[in-house]
Coordinates of C-alpha atoms in Angstrom, one line a residue:
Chain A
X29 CA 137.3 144.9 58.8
X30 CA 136.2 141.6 59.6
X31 CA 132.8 140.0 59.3
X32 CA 130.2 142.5 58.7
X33 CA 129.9 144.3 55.5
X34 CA 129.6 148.5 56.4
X35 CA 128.9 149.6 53.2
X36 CA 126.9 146.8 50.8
X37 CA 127.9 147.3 46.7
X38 CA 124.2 149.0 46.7
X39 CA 125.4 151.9 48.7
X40 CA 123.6 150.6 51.8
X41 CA 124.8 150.6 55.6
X42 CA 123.7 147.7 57.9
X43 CA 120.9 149.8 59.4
X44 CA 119.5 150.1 55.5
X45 CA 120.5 153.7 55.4
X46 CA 122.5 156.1 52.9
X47 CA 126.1 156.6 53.4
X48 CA 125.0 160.3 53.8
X49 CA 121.3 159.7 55.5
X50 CA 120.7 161.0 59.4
X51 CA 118.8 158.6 61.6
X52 CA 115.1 159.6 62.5
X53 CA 115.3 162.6 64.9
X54 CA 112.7 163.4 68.0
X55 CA 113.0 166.2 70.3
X56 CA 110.9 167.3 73.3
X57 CA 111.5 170.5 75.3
X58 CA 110.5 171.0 78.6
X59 CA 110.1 167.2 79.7
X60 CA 110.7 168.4 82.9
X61 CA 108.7 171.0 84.8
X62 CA 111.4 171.5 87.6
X63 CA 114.4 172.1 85.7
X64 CA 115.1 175.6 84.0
X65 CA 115.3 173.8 81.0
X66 CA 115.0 170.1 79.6
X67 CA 115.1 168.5 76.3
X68 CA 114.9 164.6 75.5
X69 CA 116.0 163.9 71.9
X70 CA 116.3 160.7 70.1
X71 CA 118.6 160.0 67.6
X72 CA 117.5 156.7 65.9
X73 CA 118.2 154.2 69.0
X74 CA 120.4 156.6 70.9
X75 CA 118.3 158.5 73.8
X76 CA 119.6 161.2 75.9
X77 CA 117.9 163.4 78.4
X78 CA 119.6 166.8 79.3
X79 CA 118.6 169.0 82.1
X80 CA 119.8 173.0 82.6
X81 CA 119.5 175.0 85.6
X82 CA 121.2 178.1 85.9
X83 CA 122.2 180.9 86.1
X84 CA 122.5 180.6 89.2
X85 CA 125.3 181.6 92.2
X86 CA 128.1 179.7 92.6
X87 CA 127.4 176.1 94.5
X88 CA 130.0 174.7 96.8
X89 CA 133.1 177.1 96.9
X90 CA 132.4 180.2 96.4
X91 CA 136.7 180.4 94.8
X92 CA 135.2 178.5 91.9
X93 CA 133.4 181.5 90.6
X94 CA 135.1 184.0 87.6
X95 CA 134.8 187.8 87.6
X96 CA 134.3 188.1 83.8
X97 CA 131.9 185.0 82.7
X98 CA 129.5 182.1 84.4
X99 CA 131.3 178.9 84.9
X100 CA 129.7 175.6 82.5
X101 CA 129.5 172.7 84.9
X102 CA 128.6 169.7 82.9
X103 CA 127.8 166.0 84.0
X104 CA 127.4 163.1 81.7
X105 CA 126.0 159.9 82.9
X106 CA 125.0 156.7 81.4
X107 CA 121.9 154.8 82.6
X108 CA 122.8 151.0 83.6
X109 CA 120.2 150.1 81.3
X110 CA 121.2 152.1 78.6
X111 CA 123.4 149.5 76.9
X112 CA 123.0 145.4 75.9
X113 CA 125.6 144.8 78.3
X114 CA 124.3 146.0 82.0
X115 CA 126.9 148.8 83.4
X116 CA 128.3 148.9 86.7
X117 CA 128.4 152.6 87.3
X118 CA 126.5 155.5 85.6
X119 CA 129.0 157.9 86.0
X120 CA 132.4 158.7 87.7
X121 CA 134.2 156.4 85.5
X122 CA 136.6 157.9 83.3
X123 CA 134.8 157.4 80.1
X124 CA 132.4 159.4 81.5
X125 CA 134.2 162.1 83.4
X126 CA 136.2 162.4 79.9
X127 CA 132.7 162.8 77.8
X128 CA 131.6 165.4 80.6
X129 CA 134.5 167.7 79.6
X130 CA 133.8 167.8 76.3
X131 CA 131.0 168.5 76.7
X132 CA 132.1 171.7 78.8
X133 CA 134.7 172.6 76.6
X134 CA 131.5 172.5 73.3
X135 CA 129.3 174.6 75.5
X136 CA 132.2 177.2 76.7
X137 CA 132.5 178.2 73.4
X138 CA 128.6 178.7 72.9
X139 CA 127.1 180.0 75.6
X140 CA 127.4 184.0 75.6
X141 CA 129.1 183.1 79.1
X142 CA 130.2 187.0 79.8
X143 CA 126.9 187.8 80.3
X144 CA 126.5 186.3 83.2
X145 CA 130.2 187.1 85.7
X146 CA 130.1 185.2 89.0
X147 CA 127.2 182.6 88.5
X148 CA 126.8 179.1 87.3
X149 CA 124.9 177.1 84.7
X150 CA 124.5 173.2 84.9
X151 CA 124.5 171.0 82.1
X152 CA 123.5 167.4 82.8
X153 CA 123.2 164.6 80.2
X154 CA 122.0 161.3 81.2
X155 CA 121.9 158.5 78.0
X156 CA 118.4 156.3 78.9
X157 CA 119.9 154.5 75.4
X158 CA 122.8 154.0 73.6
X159 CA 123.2 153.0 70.2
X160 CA 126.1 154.8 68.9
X161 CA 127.3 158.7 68.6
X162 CA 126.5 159.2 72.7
X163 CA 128.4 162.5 72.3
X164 CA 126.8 164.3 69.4
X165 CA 123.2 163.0 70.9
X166 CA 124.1 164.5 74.1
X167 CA 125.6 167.8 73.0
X168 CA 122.0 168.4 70.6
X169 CA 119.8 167.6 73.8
X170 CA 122.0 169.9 75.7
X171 CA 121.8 172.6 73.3
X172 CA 117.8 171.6 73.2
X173 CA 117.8 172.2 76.6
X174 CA 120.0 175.6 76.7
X175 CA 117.1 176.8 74.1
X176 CA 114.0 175.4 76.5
X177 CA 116.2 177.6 79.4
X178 CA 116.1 180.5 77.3
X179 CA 120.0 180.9 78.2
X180 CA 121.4 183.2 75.1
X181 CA 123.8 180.9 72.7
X182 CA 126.3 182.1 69.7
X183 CA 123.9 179.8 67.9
X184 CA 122.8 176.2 67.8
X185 CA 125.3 173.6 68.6
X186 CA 124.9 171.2 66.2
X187 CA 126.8 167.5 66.4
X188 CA 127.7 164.4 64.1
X189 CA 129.7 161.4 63.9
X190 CA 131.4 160.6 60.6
X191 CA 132.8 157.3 60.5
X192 CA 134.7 156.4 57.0
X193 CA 134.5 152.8 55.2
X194 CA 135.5 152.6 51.5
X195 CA 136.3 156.0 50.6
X196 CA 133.1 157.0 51.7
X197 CA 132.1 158.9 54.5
X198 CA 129.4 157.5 57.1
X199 CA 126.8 160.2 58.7
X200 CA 125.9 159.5 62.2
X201 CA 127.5 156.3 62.8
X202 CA 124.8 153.2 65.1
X203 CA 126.7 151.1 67.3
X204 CA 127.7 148.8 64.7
X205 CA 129.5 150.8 63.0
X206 CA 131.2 152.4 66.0
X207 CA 131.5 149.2 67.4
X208 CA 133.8 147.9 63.8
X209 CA 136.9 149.7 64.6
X210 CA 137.0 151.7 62.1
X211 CA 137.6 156.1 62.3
X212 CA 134.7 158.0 63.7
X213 CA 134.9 161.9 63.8
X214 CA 132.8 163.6 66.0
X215 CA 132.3 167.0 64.9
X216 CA 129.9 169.9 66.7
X217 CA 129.5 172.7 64.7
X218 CA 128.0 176.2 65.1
X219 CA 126.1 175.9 62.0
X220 CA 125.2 179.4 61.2
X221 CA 129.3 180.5 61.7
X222 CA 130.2 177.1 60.7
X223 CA 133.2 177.5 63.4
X224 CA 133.8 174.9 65.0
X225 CA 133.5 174.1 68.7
X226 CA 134.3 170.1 68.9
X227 CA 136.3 168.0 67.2
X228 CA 137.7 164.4 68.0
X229 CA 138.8 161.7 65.8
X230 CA 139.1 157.9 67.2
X231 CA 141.6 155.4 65.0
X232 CA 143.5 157.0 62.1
X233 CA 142.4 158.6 58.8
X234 CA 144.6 159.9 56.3
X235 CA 145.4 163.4 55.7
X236 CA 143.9 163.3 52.1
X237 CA 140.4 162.0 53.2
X238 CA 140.1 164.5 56.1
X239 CA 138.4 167.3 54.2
X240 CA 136.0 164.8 52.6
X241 CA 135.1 163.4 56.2
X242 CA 134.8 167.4 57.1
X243 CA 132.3 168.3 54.6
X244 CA 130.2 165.5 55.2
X245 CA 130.3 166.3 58.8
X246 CA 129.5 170.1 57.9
X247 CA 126.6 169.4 55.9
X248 CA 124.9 166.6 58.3
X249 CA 125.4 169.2 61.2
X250 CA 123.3 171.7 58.9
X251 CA 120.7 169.3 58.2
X252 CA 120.3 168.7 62.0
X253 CA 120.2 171.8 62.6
X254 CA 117.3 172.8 59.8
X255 CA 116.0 169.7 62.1
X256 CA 116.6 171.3 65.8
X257 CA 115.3 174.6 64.8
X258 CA 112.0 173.8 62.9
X259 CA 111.2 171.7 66.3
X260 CA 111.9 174.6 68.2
X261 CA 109.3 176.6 66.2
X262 CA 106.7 174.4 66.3
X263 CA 107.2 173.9 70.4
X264 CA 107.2 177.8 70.6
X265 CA 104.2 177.9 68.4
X266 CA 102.5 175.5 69.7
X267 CA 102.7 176.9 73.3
X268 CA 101.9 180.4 72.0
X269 CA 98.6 179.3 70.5
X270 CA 97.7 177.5 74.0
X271 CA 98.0 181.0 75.4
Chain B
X26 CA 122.8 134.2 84.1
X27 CA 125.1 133.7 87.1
X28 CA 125.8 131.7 90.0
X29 CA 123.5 131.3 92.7
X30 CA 124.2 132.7 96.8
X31 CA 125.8 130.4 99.1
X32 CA 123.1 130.4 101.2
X33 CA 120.6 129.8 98.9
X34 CA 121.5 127.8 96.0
X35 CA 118.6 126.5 94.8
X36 CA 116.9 129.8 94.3
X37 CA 117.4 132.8 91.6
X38 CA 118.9 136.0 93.1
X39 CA 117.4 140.0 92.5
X40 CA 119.8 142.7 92.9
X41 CA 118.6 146.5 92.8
X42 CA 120.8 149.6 92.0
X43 CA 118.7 152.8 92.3
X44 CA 120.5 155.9 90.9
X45 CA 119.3 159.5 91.9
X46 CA 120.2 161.5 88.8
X47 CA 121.7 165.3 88.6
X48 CA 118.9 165.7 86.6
X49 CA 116.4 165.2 89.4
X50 CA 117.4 168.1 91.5
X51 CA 120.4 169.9 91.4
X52 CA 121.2 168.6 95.4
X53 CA 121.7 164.9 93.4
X54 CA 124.6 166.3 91.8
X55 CA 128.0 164.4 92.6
X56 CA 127.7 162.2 95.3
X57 CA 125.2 164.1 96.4
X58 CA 122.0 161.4 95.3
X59 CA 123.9 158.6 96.5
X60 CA 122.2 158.7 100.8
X61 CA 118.8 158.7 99.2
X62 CA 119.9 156.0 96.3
X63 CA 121.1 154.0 99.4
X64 CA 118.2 154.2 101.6
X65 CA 116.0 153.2 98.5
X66 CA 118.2 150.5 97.5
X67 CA 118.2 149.0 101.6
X68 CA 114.4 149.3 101.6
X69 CA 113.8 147.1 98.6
X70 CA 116.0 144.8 99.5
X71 CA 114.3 144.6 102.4
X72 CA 111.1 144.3 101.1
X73 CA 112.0 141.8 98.1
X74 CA 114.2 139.8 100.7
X75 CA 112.1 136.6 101.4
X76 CA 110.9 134.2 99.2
X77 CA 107.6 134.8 98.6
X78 CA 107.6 138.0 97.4
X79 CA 109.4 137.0 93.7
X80 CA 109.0 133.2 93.1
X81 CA 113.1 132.8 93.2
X82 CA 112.4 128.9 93.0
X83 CA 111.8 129.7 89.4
X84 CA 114.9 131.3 88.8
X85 CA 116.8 128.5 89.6
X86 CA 118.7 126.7 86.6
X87 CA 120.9 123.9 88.2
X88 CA 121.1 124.1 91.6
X89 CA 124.3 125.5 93.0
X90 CA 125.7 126.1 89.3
X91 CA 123.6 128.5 87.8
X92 CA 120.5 130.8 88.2
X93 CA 119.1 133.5 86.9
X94 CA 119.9 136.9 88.4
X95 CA 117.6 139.9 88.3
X96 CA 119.2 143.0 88.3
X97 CA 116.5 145.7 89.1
X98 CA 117.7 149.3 88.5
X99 CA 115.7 152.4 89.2
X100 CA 116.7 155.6 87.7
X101 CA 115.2 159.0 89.5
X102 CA 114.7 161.4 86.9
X103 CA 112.6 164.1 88.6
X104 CA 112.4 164.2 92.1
X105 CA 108.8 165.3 93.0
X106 CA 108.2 163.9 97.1
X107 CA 107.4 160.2 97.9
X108 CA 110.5 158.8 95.8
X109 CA 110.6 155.0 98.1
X110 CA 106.7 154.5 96.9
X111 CA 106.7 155.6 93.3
X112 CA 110.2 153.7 92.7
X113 CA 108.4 150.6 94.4
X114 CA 105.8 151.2 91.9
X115 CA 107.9 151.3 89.0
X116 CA 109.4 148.4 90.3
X117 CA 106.6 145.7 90.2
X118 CA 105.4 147.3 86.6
X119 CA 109.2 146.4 85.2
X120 CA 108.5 142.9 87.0
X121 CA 105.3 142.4 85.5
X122 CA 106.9 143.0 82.3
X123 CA 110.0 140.6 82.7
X124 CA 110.4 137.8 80.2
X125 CA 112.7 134.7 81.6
X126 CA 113.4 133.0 78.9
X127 CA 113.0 129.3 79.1
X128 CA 116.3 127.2 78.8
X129 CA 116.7 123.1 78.8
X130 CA 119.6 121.7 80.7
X131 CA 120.5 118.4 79.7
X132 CA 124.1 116.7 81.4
X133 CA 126.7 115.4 79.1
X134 CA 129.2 112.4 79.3
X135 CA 131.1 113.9 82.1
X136 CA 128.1 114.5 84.2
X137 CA 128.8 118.4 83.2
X138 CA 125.1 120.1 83.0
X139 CA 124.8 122.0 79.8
X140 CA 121.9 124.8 79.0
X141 CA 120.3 125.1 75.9
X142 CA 118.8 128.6 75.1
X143 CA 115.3 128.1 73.1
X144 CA 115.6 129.5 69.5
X145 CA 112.2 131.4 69.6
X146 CA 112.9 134.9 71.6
X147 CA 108.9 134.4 72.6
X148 CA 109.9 131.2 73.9
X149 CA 109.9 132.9 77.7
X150 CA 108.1 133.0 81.3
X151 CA 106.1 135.9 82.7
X152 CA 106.9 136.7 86.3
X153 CA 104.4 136.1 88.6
X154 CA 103.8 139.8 90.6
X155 CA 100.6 138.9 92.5
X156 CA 102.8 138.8 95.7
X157 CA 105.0 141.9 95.0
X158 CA 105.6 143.9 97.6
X159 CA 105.0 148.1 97.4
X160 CA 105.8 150.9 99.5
X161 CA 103.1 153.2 101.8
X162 CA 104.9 155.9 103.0
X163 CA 103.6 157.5 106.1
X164 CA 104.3 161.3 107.1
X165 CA 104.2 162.3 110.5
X166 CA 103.3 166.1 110.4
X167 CA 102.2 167.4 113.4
X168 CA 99.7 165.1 115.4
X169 CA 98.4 164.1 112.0
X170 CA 99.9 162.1 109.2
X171 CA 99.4 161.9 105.2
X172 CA 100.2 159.6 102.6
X173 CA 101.8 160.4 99.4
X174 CA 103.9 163.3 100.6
X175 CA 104.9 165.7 98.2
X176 CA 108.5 168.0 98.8
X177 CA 107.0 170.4 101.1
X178 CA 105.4 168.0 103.1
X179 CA 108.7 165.9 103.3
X180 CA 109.9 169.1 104.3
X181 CA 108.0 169.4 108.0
X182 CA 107.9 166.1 108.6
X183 CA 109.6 164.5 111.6
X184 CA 108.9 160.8 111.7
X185 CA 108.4 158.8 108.7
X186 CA 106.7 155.2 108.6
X187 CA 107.6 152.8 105.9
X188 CA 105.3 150.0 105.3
X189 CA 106.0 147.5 102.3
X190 CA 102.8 146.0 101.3
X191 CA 101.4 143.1 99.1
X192 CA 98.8 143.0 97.3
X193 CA 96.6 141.2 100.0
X194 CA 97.4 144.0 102.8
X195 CA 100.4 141.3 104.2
X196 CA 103.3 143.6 105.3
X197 CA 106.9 142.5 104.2
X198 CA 109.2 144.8 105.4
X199 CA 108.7 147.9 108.3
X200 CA 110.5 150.5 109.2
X201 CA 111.0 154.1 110.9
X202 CA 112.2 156.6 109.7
X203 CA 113.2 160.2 111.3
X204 CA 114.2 162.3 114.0
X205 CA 110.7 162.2 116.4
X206 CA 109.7 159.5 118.1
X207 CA 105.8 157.6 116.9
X208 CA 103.3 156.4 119.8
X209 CA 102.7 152.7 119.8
X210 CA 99.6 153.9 119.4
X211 CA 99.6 155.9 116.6
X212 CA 101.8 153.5 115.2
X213 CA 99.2 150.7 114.9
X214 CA 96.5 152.8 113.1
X215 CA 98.8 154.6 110.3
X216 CA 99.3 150.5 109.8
X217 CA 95.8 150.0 109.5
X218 CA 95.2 153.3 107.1
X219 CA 98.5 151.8 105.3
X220 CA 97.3 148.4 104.7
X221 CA 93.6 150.0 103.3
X222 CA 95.9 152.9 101.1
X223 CA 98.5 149.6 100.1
X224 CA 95.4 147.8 98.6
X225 CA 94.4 150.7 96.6
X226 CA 98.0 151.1 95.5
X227 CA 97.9 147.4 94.2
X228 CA 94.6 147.7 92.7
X229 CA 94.7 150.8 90.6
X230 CA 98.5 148.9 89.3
X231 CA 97.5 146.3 88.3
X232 CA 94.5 147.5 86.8
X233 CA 96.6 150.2 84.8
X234 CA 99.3 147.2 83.9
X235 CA 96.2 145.1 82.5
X236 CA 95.1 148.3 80.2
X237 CA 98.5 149.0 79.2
X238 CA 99.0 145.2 78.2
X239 CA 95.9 145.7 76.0
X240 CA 97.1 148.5 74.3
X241 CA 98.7 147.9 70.6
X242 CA 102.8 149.8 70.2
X243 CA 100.9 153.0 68.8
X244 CA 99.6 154.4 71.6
X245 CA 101.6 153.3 74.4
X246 CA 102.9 155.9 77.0
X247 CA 106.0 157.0 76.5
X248 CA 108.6 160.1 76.9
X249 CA 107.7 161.1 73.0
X250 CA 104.2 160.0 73.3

């Protein structure tokens, strides 16, 4: 890799953190008094909002609905603002469209779906920044959200980026790092199962490092989960005591 | 940084892109945002579209070679009634906090102009919002009409009045909106309550831009507040 140095002989990162250190995490629920659920989350620079409504009937054609579980309709879009270099569209472009099936495919897997035969629920993610790991940001403020709607989940879903420089595995990868070339893993996790709902990898890794990048994965996905739940506490507790 | 209009080379350009999320209301969804995006987007233009109401002289760099180009981009994230006025709004707050930074062009040998960026990022112009324009929506409901409409009111109204305002009560833009028709009449005095409501609008604004300009990075509004 060219130019910038990932990893300094300290065990530093360019963004001064640990080659195993989260950024600074901030979640809201409820943002949004409209929606059946909302949740903004920050992840260092990276911002997402996610908004759920649902269950709800079927929108649109009415052939779309199945007999046995509710459908997950998910849209991710990017704000033109969101990154240094001003975006043309916010969504409908394939990056987008791509991100907004994974995102489906995470959430099929969490959402106790069977419960609810013939309906709908919405999912949509809009980044308001990026700085790296758009995905795992918008799959915790979704799951934030899903929580605010009170929709019943397996469990948490909990994502991270791993990227790997040196031999060492990098936790939740900033743009820079993203931005280098180098493999990034994005992993979601169920943390309390520890199955796994998501997994990609970008650029090649070899076979004998995977497990390595895996663990660290596992464990960061823990930690933000320890994170995700201990704000969704306080929220509840906060809004009980108000009562 | 880009190159100026045909038509107006001497003077900076402002484009705005207003996106009506899924997250505002679940009818946004798809393409479904993109008539109301539109209409916003046309009305601004509208508004913005003569020189006065940004100083676009200022924005010039070399006349016919380069100029600076706003892009002004509204995102909806809640619809809540009244969308043209509070996006107007938001509009001359993000203008009153744009930085142009200041650049020196100097021409080389060939006669080819060349800009030089200044090294200190503080280095910048503020842009001058005493003559930016804002919205007054007014509802027709009945043989009445309100202001500041919320959904319901949207809902059961049949004529719509847009009136873009300065600061000084001068109107830049004007336009009807809806199915019923308005009374010349009637037309003329939701002008006059516009103009009085417009000032308000500017006033309250600027006031609240002055407090929030006052106001150290701690305790400035925000999503997390």
């Amino acid at each position: 890799m060219a130019g910038v140095e990932l990893l300094s002989d300290q065990g530093y990162r360019v963004d001064g953190r640990r080659a195993s250190e989260l950024r600074r995490v901030q979640c809201r629920l409820g943002v949004l008094g409209q929606a059946d659920g909302s949740a903004l989350l920050q992840l260092g620079n990276t911002r997402a909002l996610a908004v759920v409504s649902g269950p709800h009937e079927i929108r649109g054609s009415k052939s779309k609905a199945l007999h046995d579980r509710a459908v997950v309709n998910c849209q991710y879009s990017m704000a033109t603002f969101s990154t240094a270099e001003r975006k043309r569209r916010p969504h409908g472009d394939r990056k987008s469209i791509e991100m907004s099936l994974h995102l489906r495919q995470t959430f099929e897997t969490a959402i106790l779906t069977q419960l609810f035969p013939r309906s709908q629920i919405d999912i949509f993610v809009q980044i308001l920044k990026s700085d790296g790991g758009n995905y795992c940001v918008c799959v915790n403020a979704a799951t934030m959200a899903l929580v605010d709607a009170g929709i019943p989940l397996q469990d948490y879903v909990c994502a991270c980026s791993v990227g790997f420089v040196d031999e060492t595995p990098l936790v939740d990868v900033c743009y820079a790092e993203e931005a280098a070339g180098g493999p990034v893993m994005a992993v979601a996790l169920l943390p309390r199962s520890e199955q796994v709902a998501f997994l990609s990898l970008d650029s090649r890794l070899h076979e004998d490092h995977l497990s390595g990048v895996m663990k660290a994965a596992t464990v960061a996905c823990r930690d933000l989960h320890a994170v995700l739940s201990r704000i969704v506490k306080e929220t509840l507790q906060e809004a009980t005591a108000g009562e | 940084m880009g190159a100026p209009k045909l038509d107006s080379p001497s003077e900076g350009c402002v484009e705005f892109f207003v996106n009506c999320s899924a997250n505002a209301s679940l009818k946004f969804e798809g393409r479904g945002g993109d008539e109301l995006a539109t209409m916003i987007t046309n009305a601004l233009h509208r508004a913005f579209n003569n020189s006065s109401c940004v100083p676009r002289q200022n924005m010039c760099i070399v006349p016919g070679q380069h100029c600076w180009i706003l892009y002004v981009d509204v995102l909806i994230l809640e619809y809540g009634g009244n969308m043209l006025d509070t996006a107007s709004l938001a509009v001359k707050a993000a203008l009153h906090d744009t930085r142009i930074p200041k650049v020196e062009v100097s021409k080389n040998e060939e006669g080819i102009s060349e800009i030089e960026l200044s090294d200190n990022p503080f280095d910048c112009t503020q842009l001058d919002t005493t003559n930016v324009p804002c919205f007054v929506t007014l509802n027709k409901i009945g043989k009445q009409f309100v202001v500041d409409a919320t959904p319901e009111e949207e809902a059961c109204c049949l004529a719509k009045l847009l009136l873009a305002l300065r600061s000084d009560g001068t109107l830049t833009a004007f336009l009807k909106e809806g199915t019923s028709s308005l009374d010349p009449e009637s037309i003329f005095e939701m002008v006059q309550v516009g103009q009085r409501v417009g000032k308000e609008m500017h006033f309250a604004l600027d006031d609240s831009l002055t407090k929030q300009e006052n106001l150290t990075c701690k305790d400035k509004i925000g999503f997390l507040g």
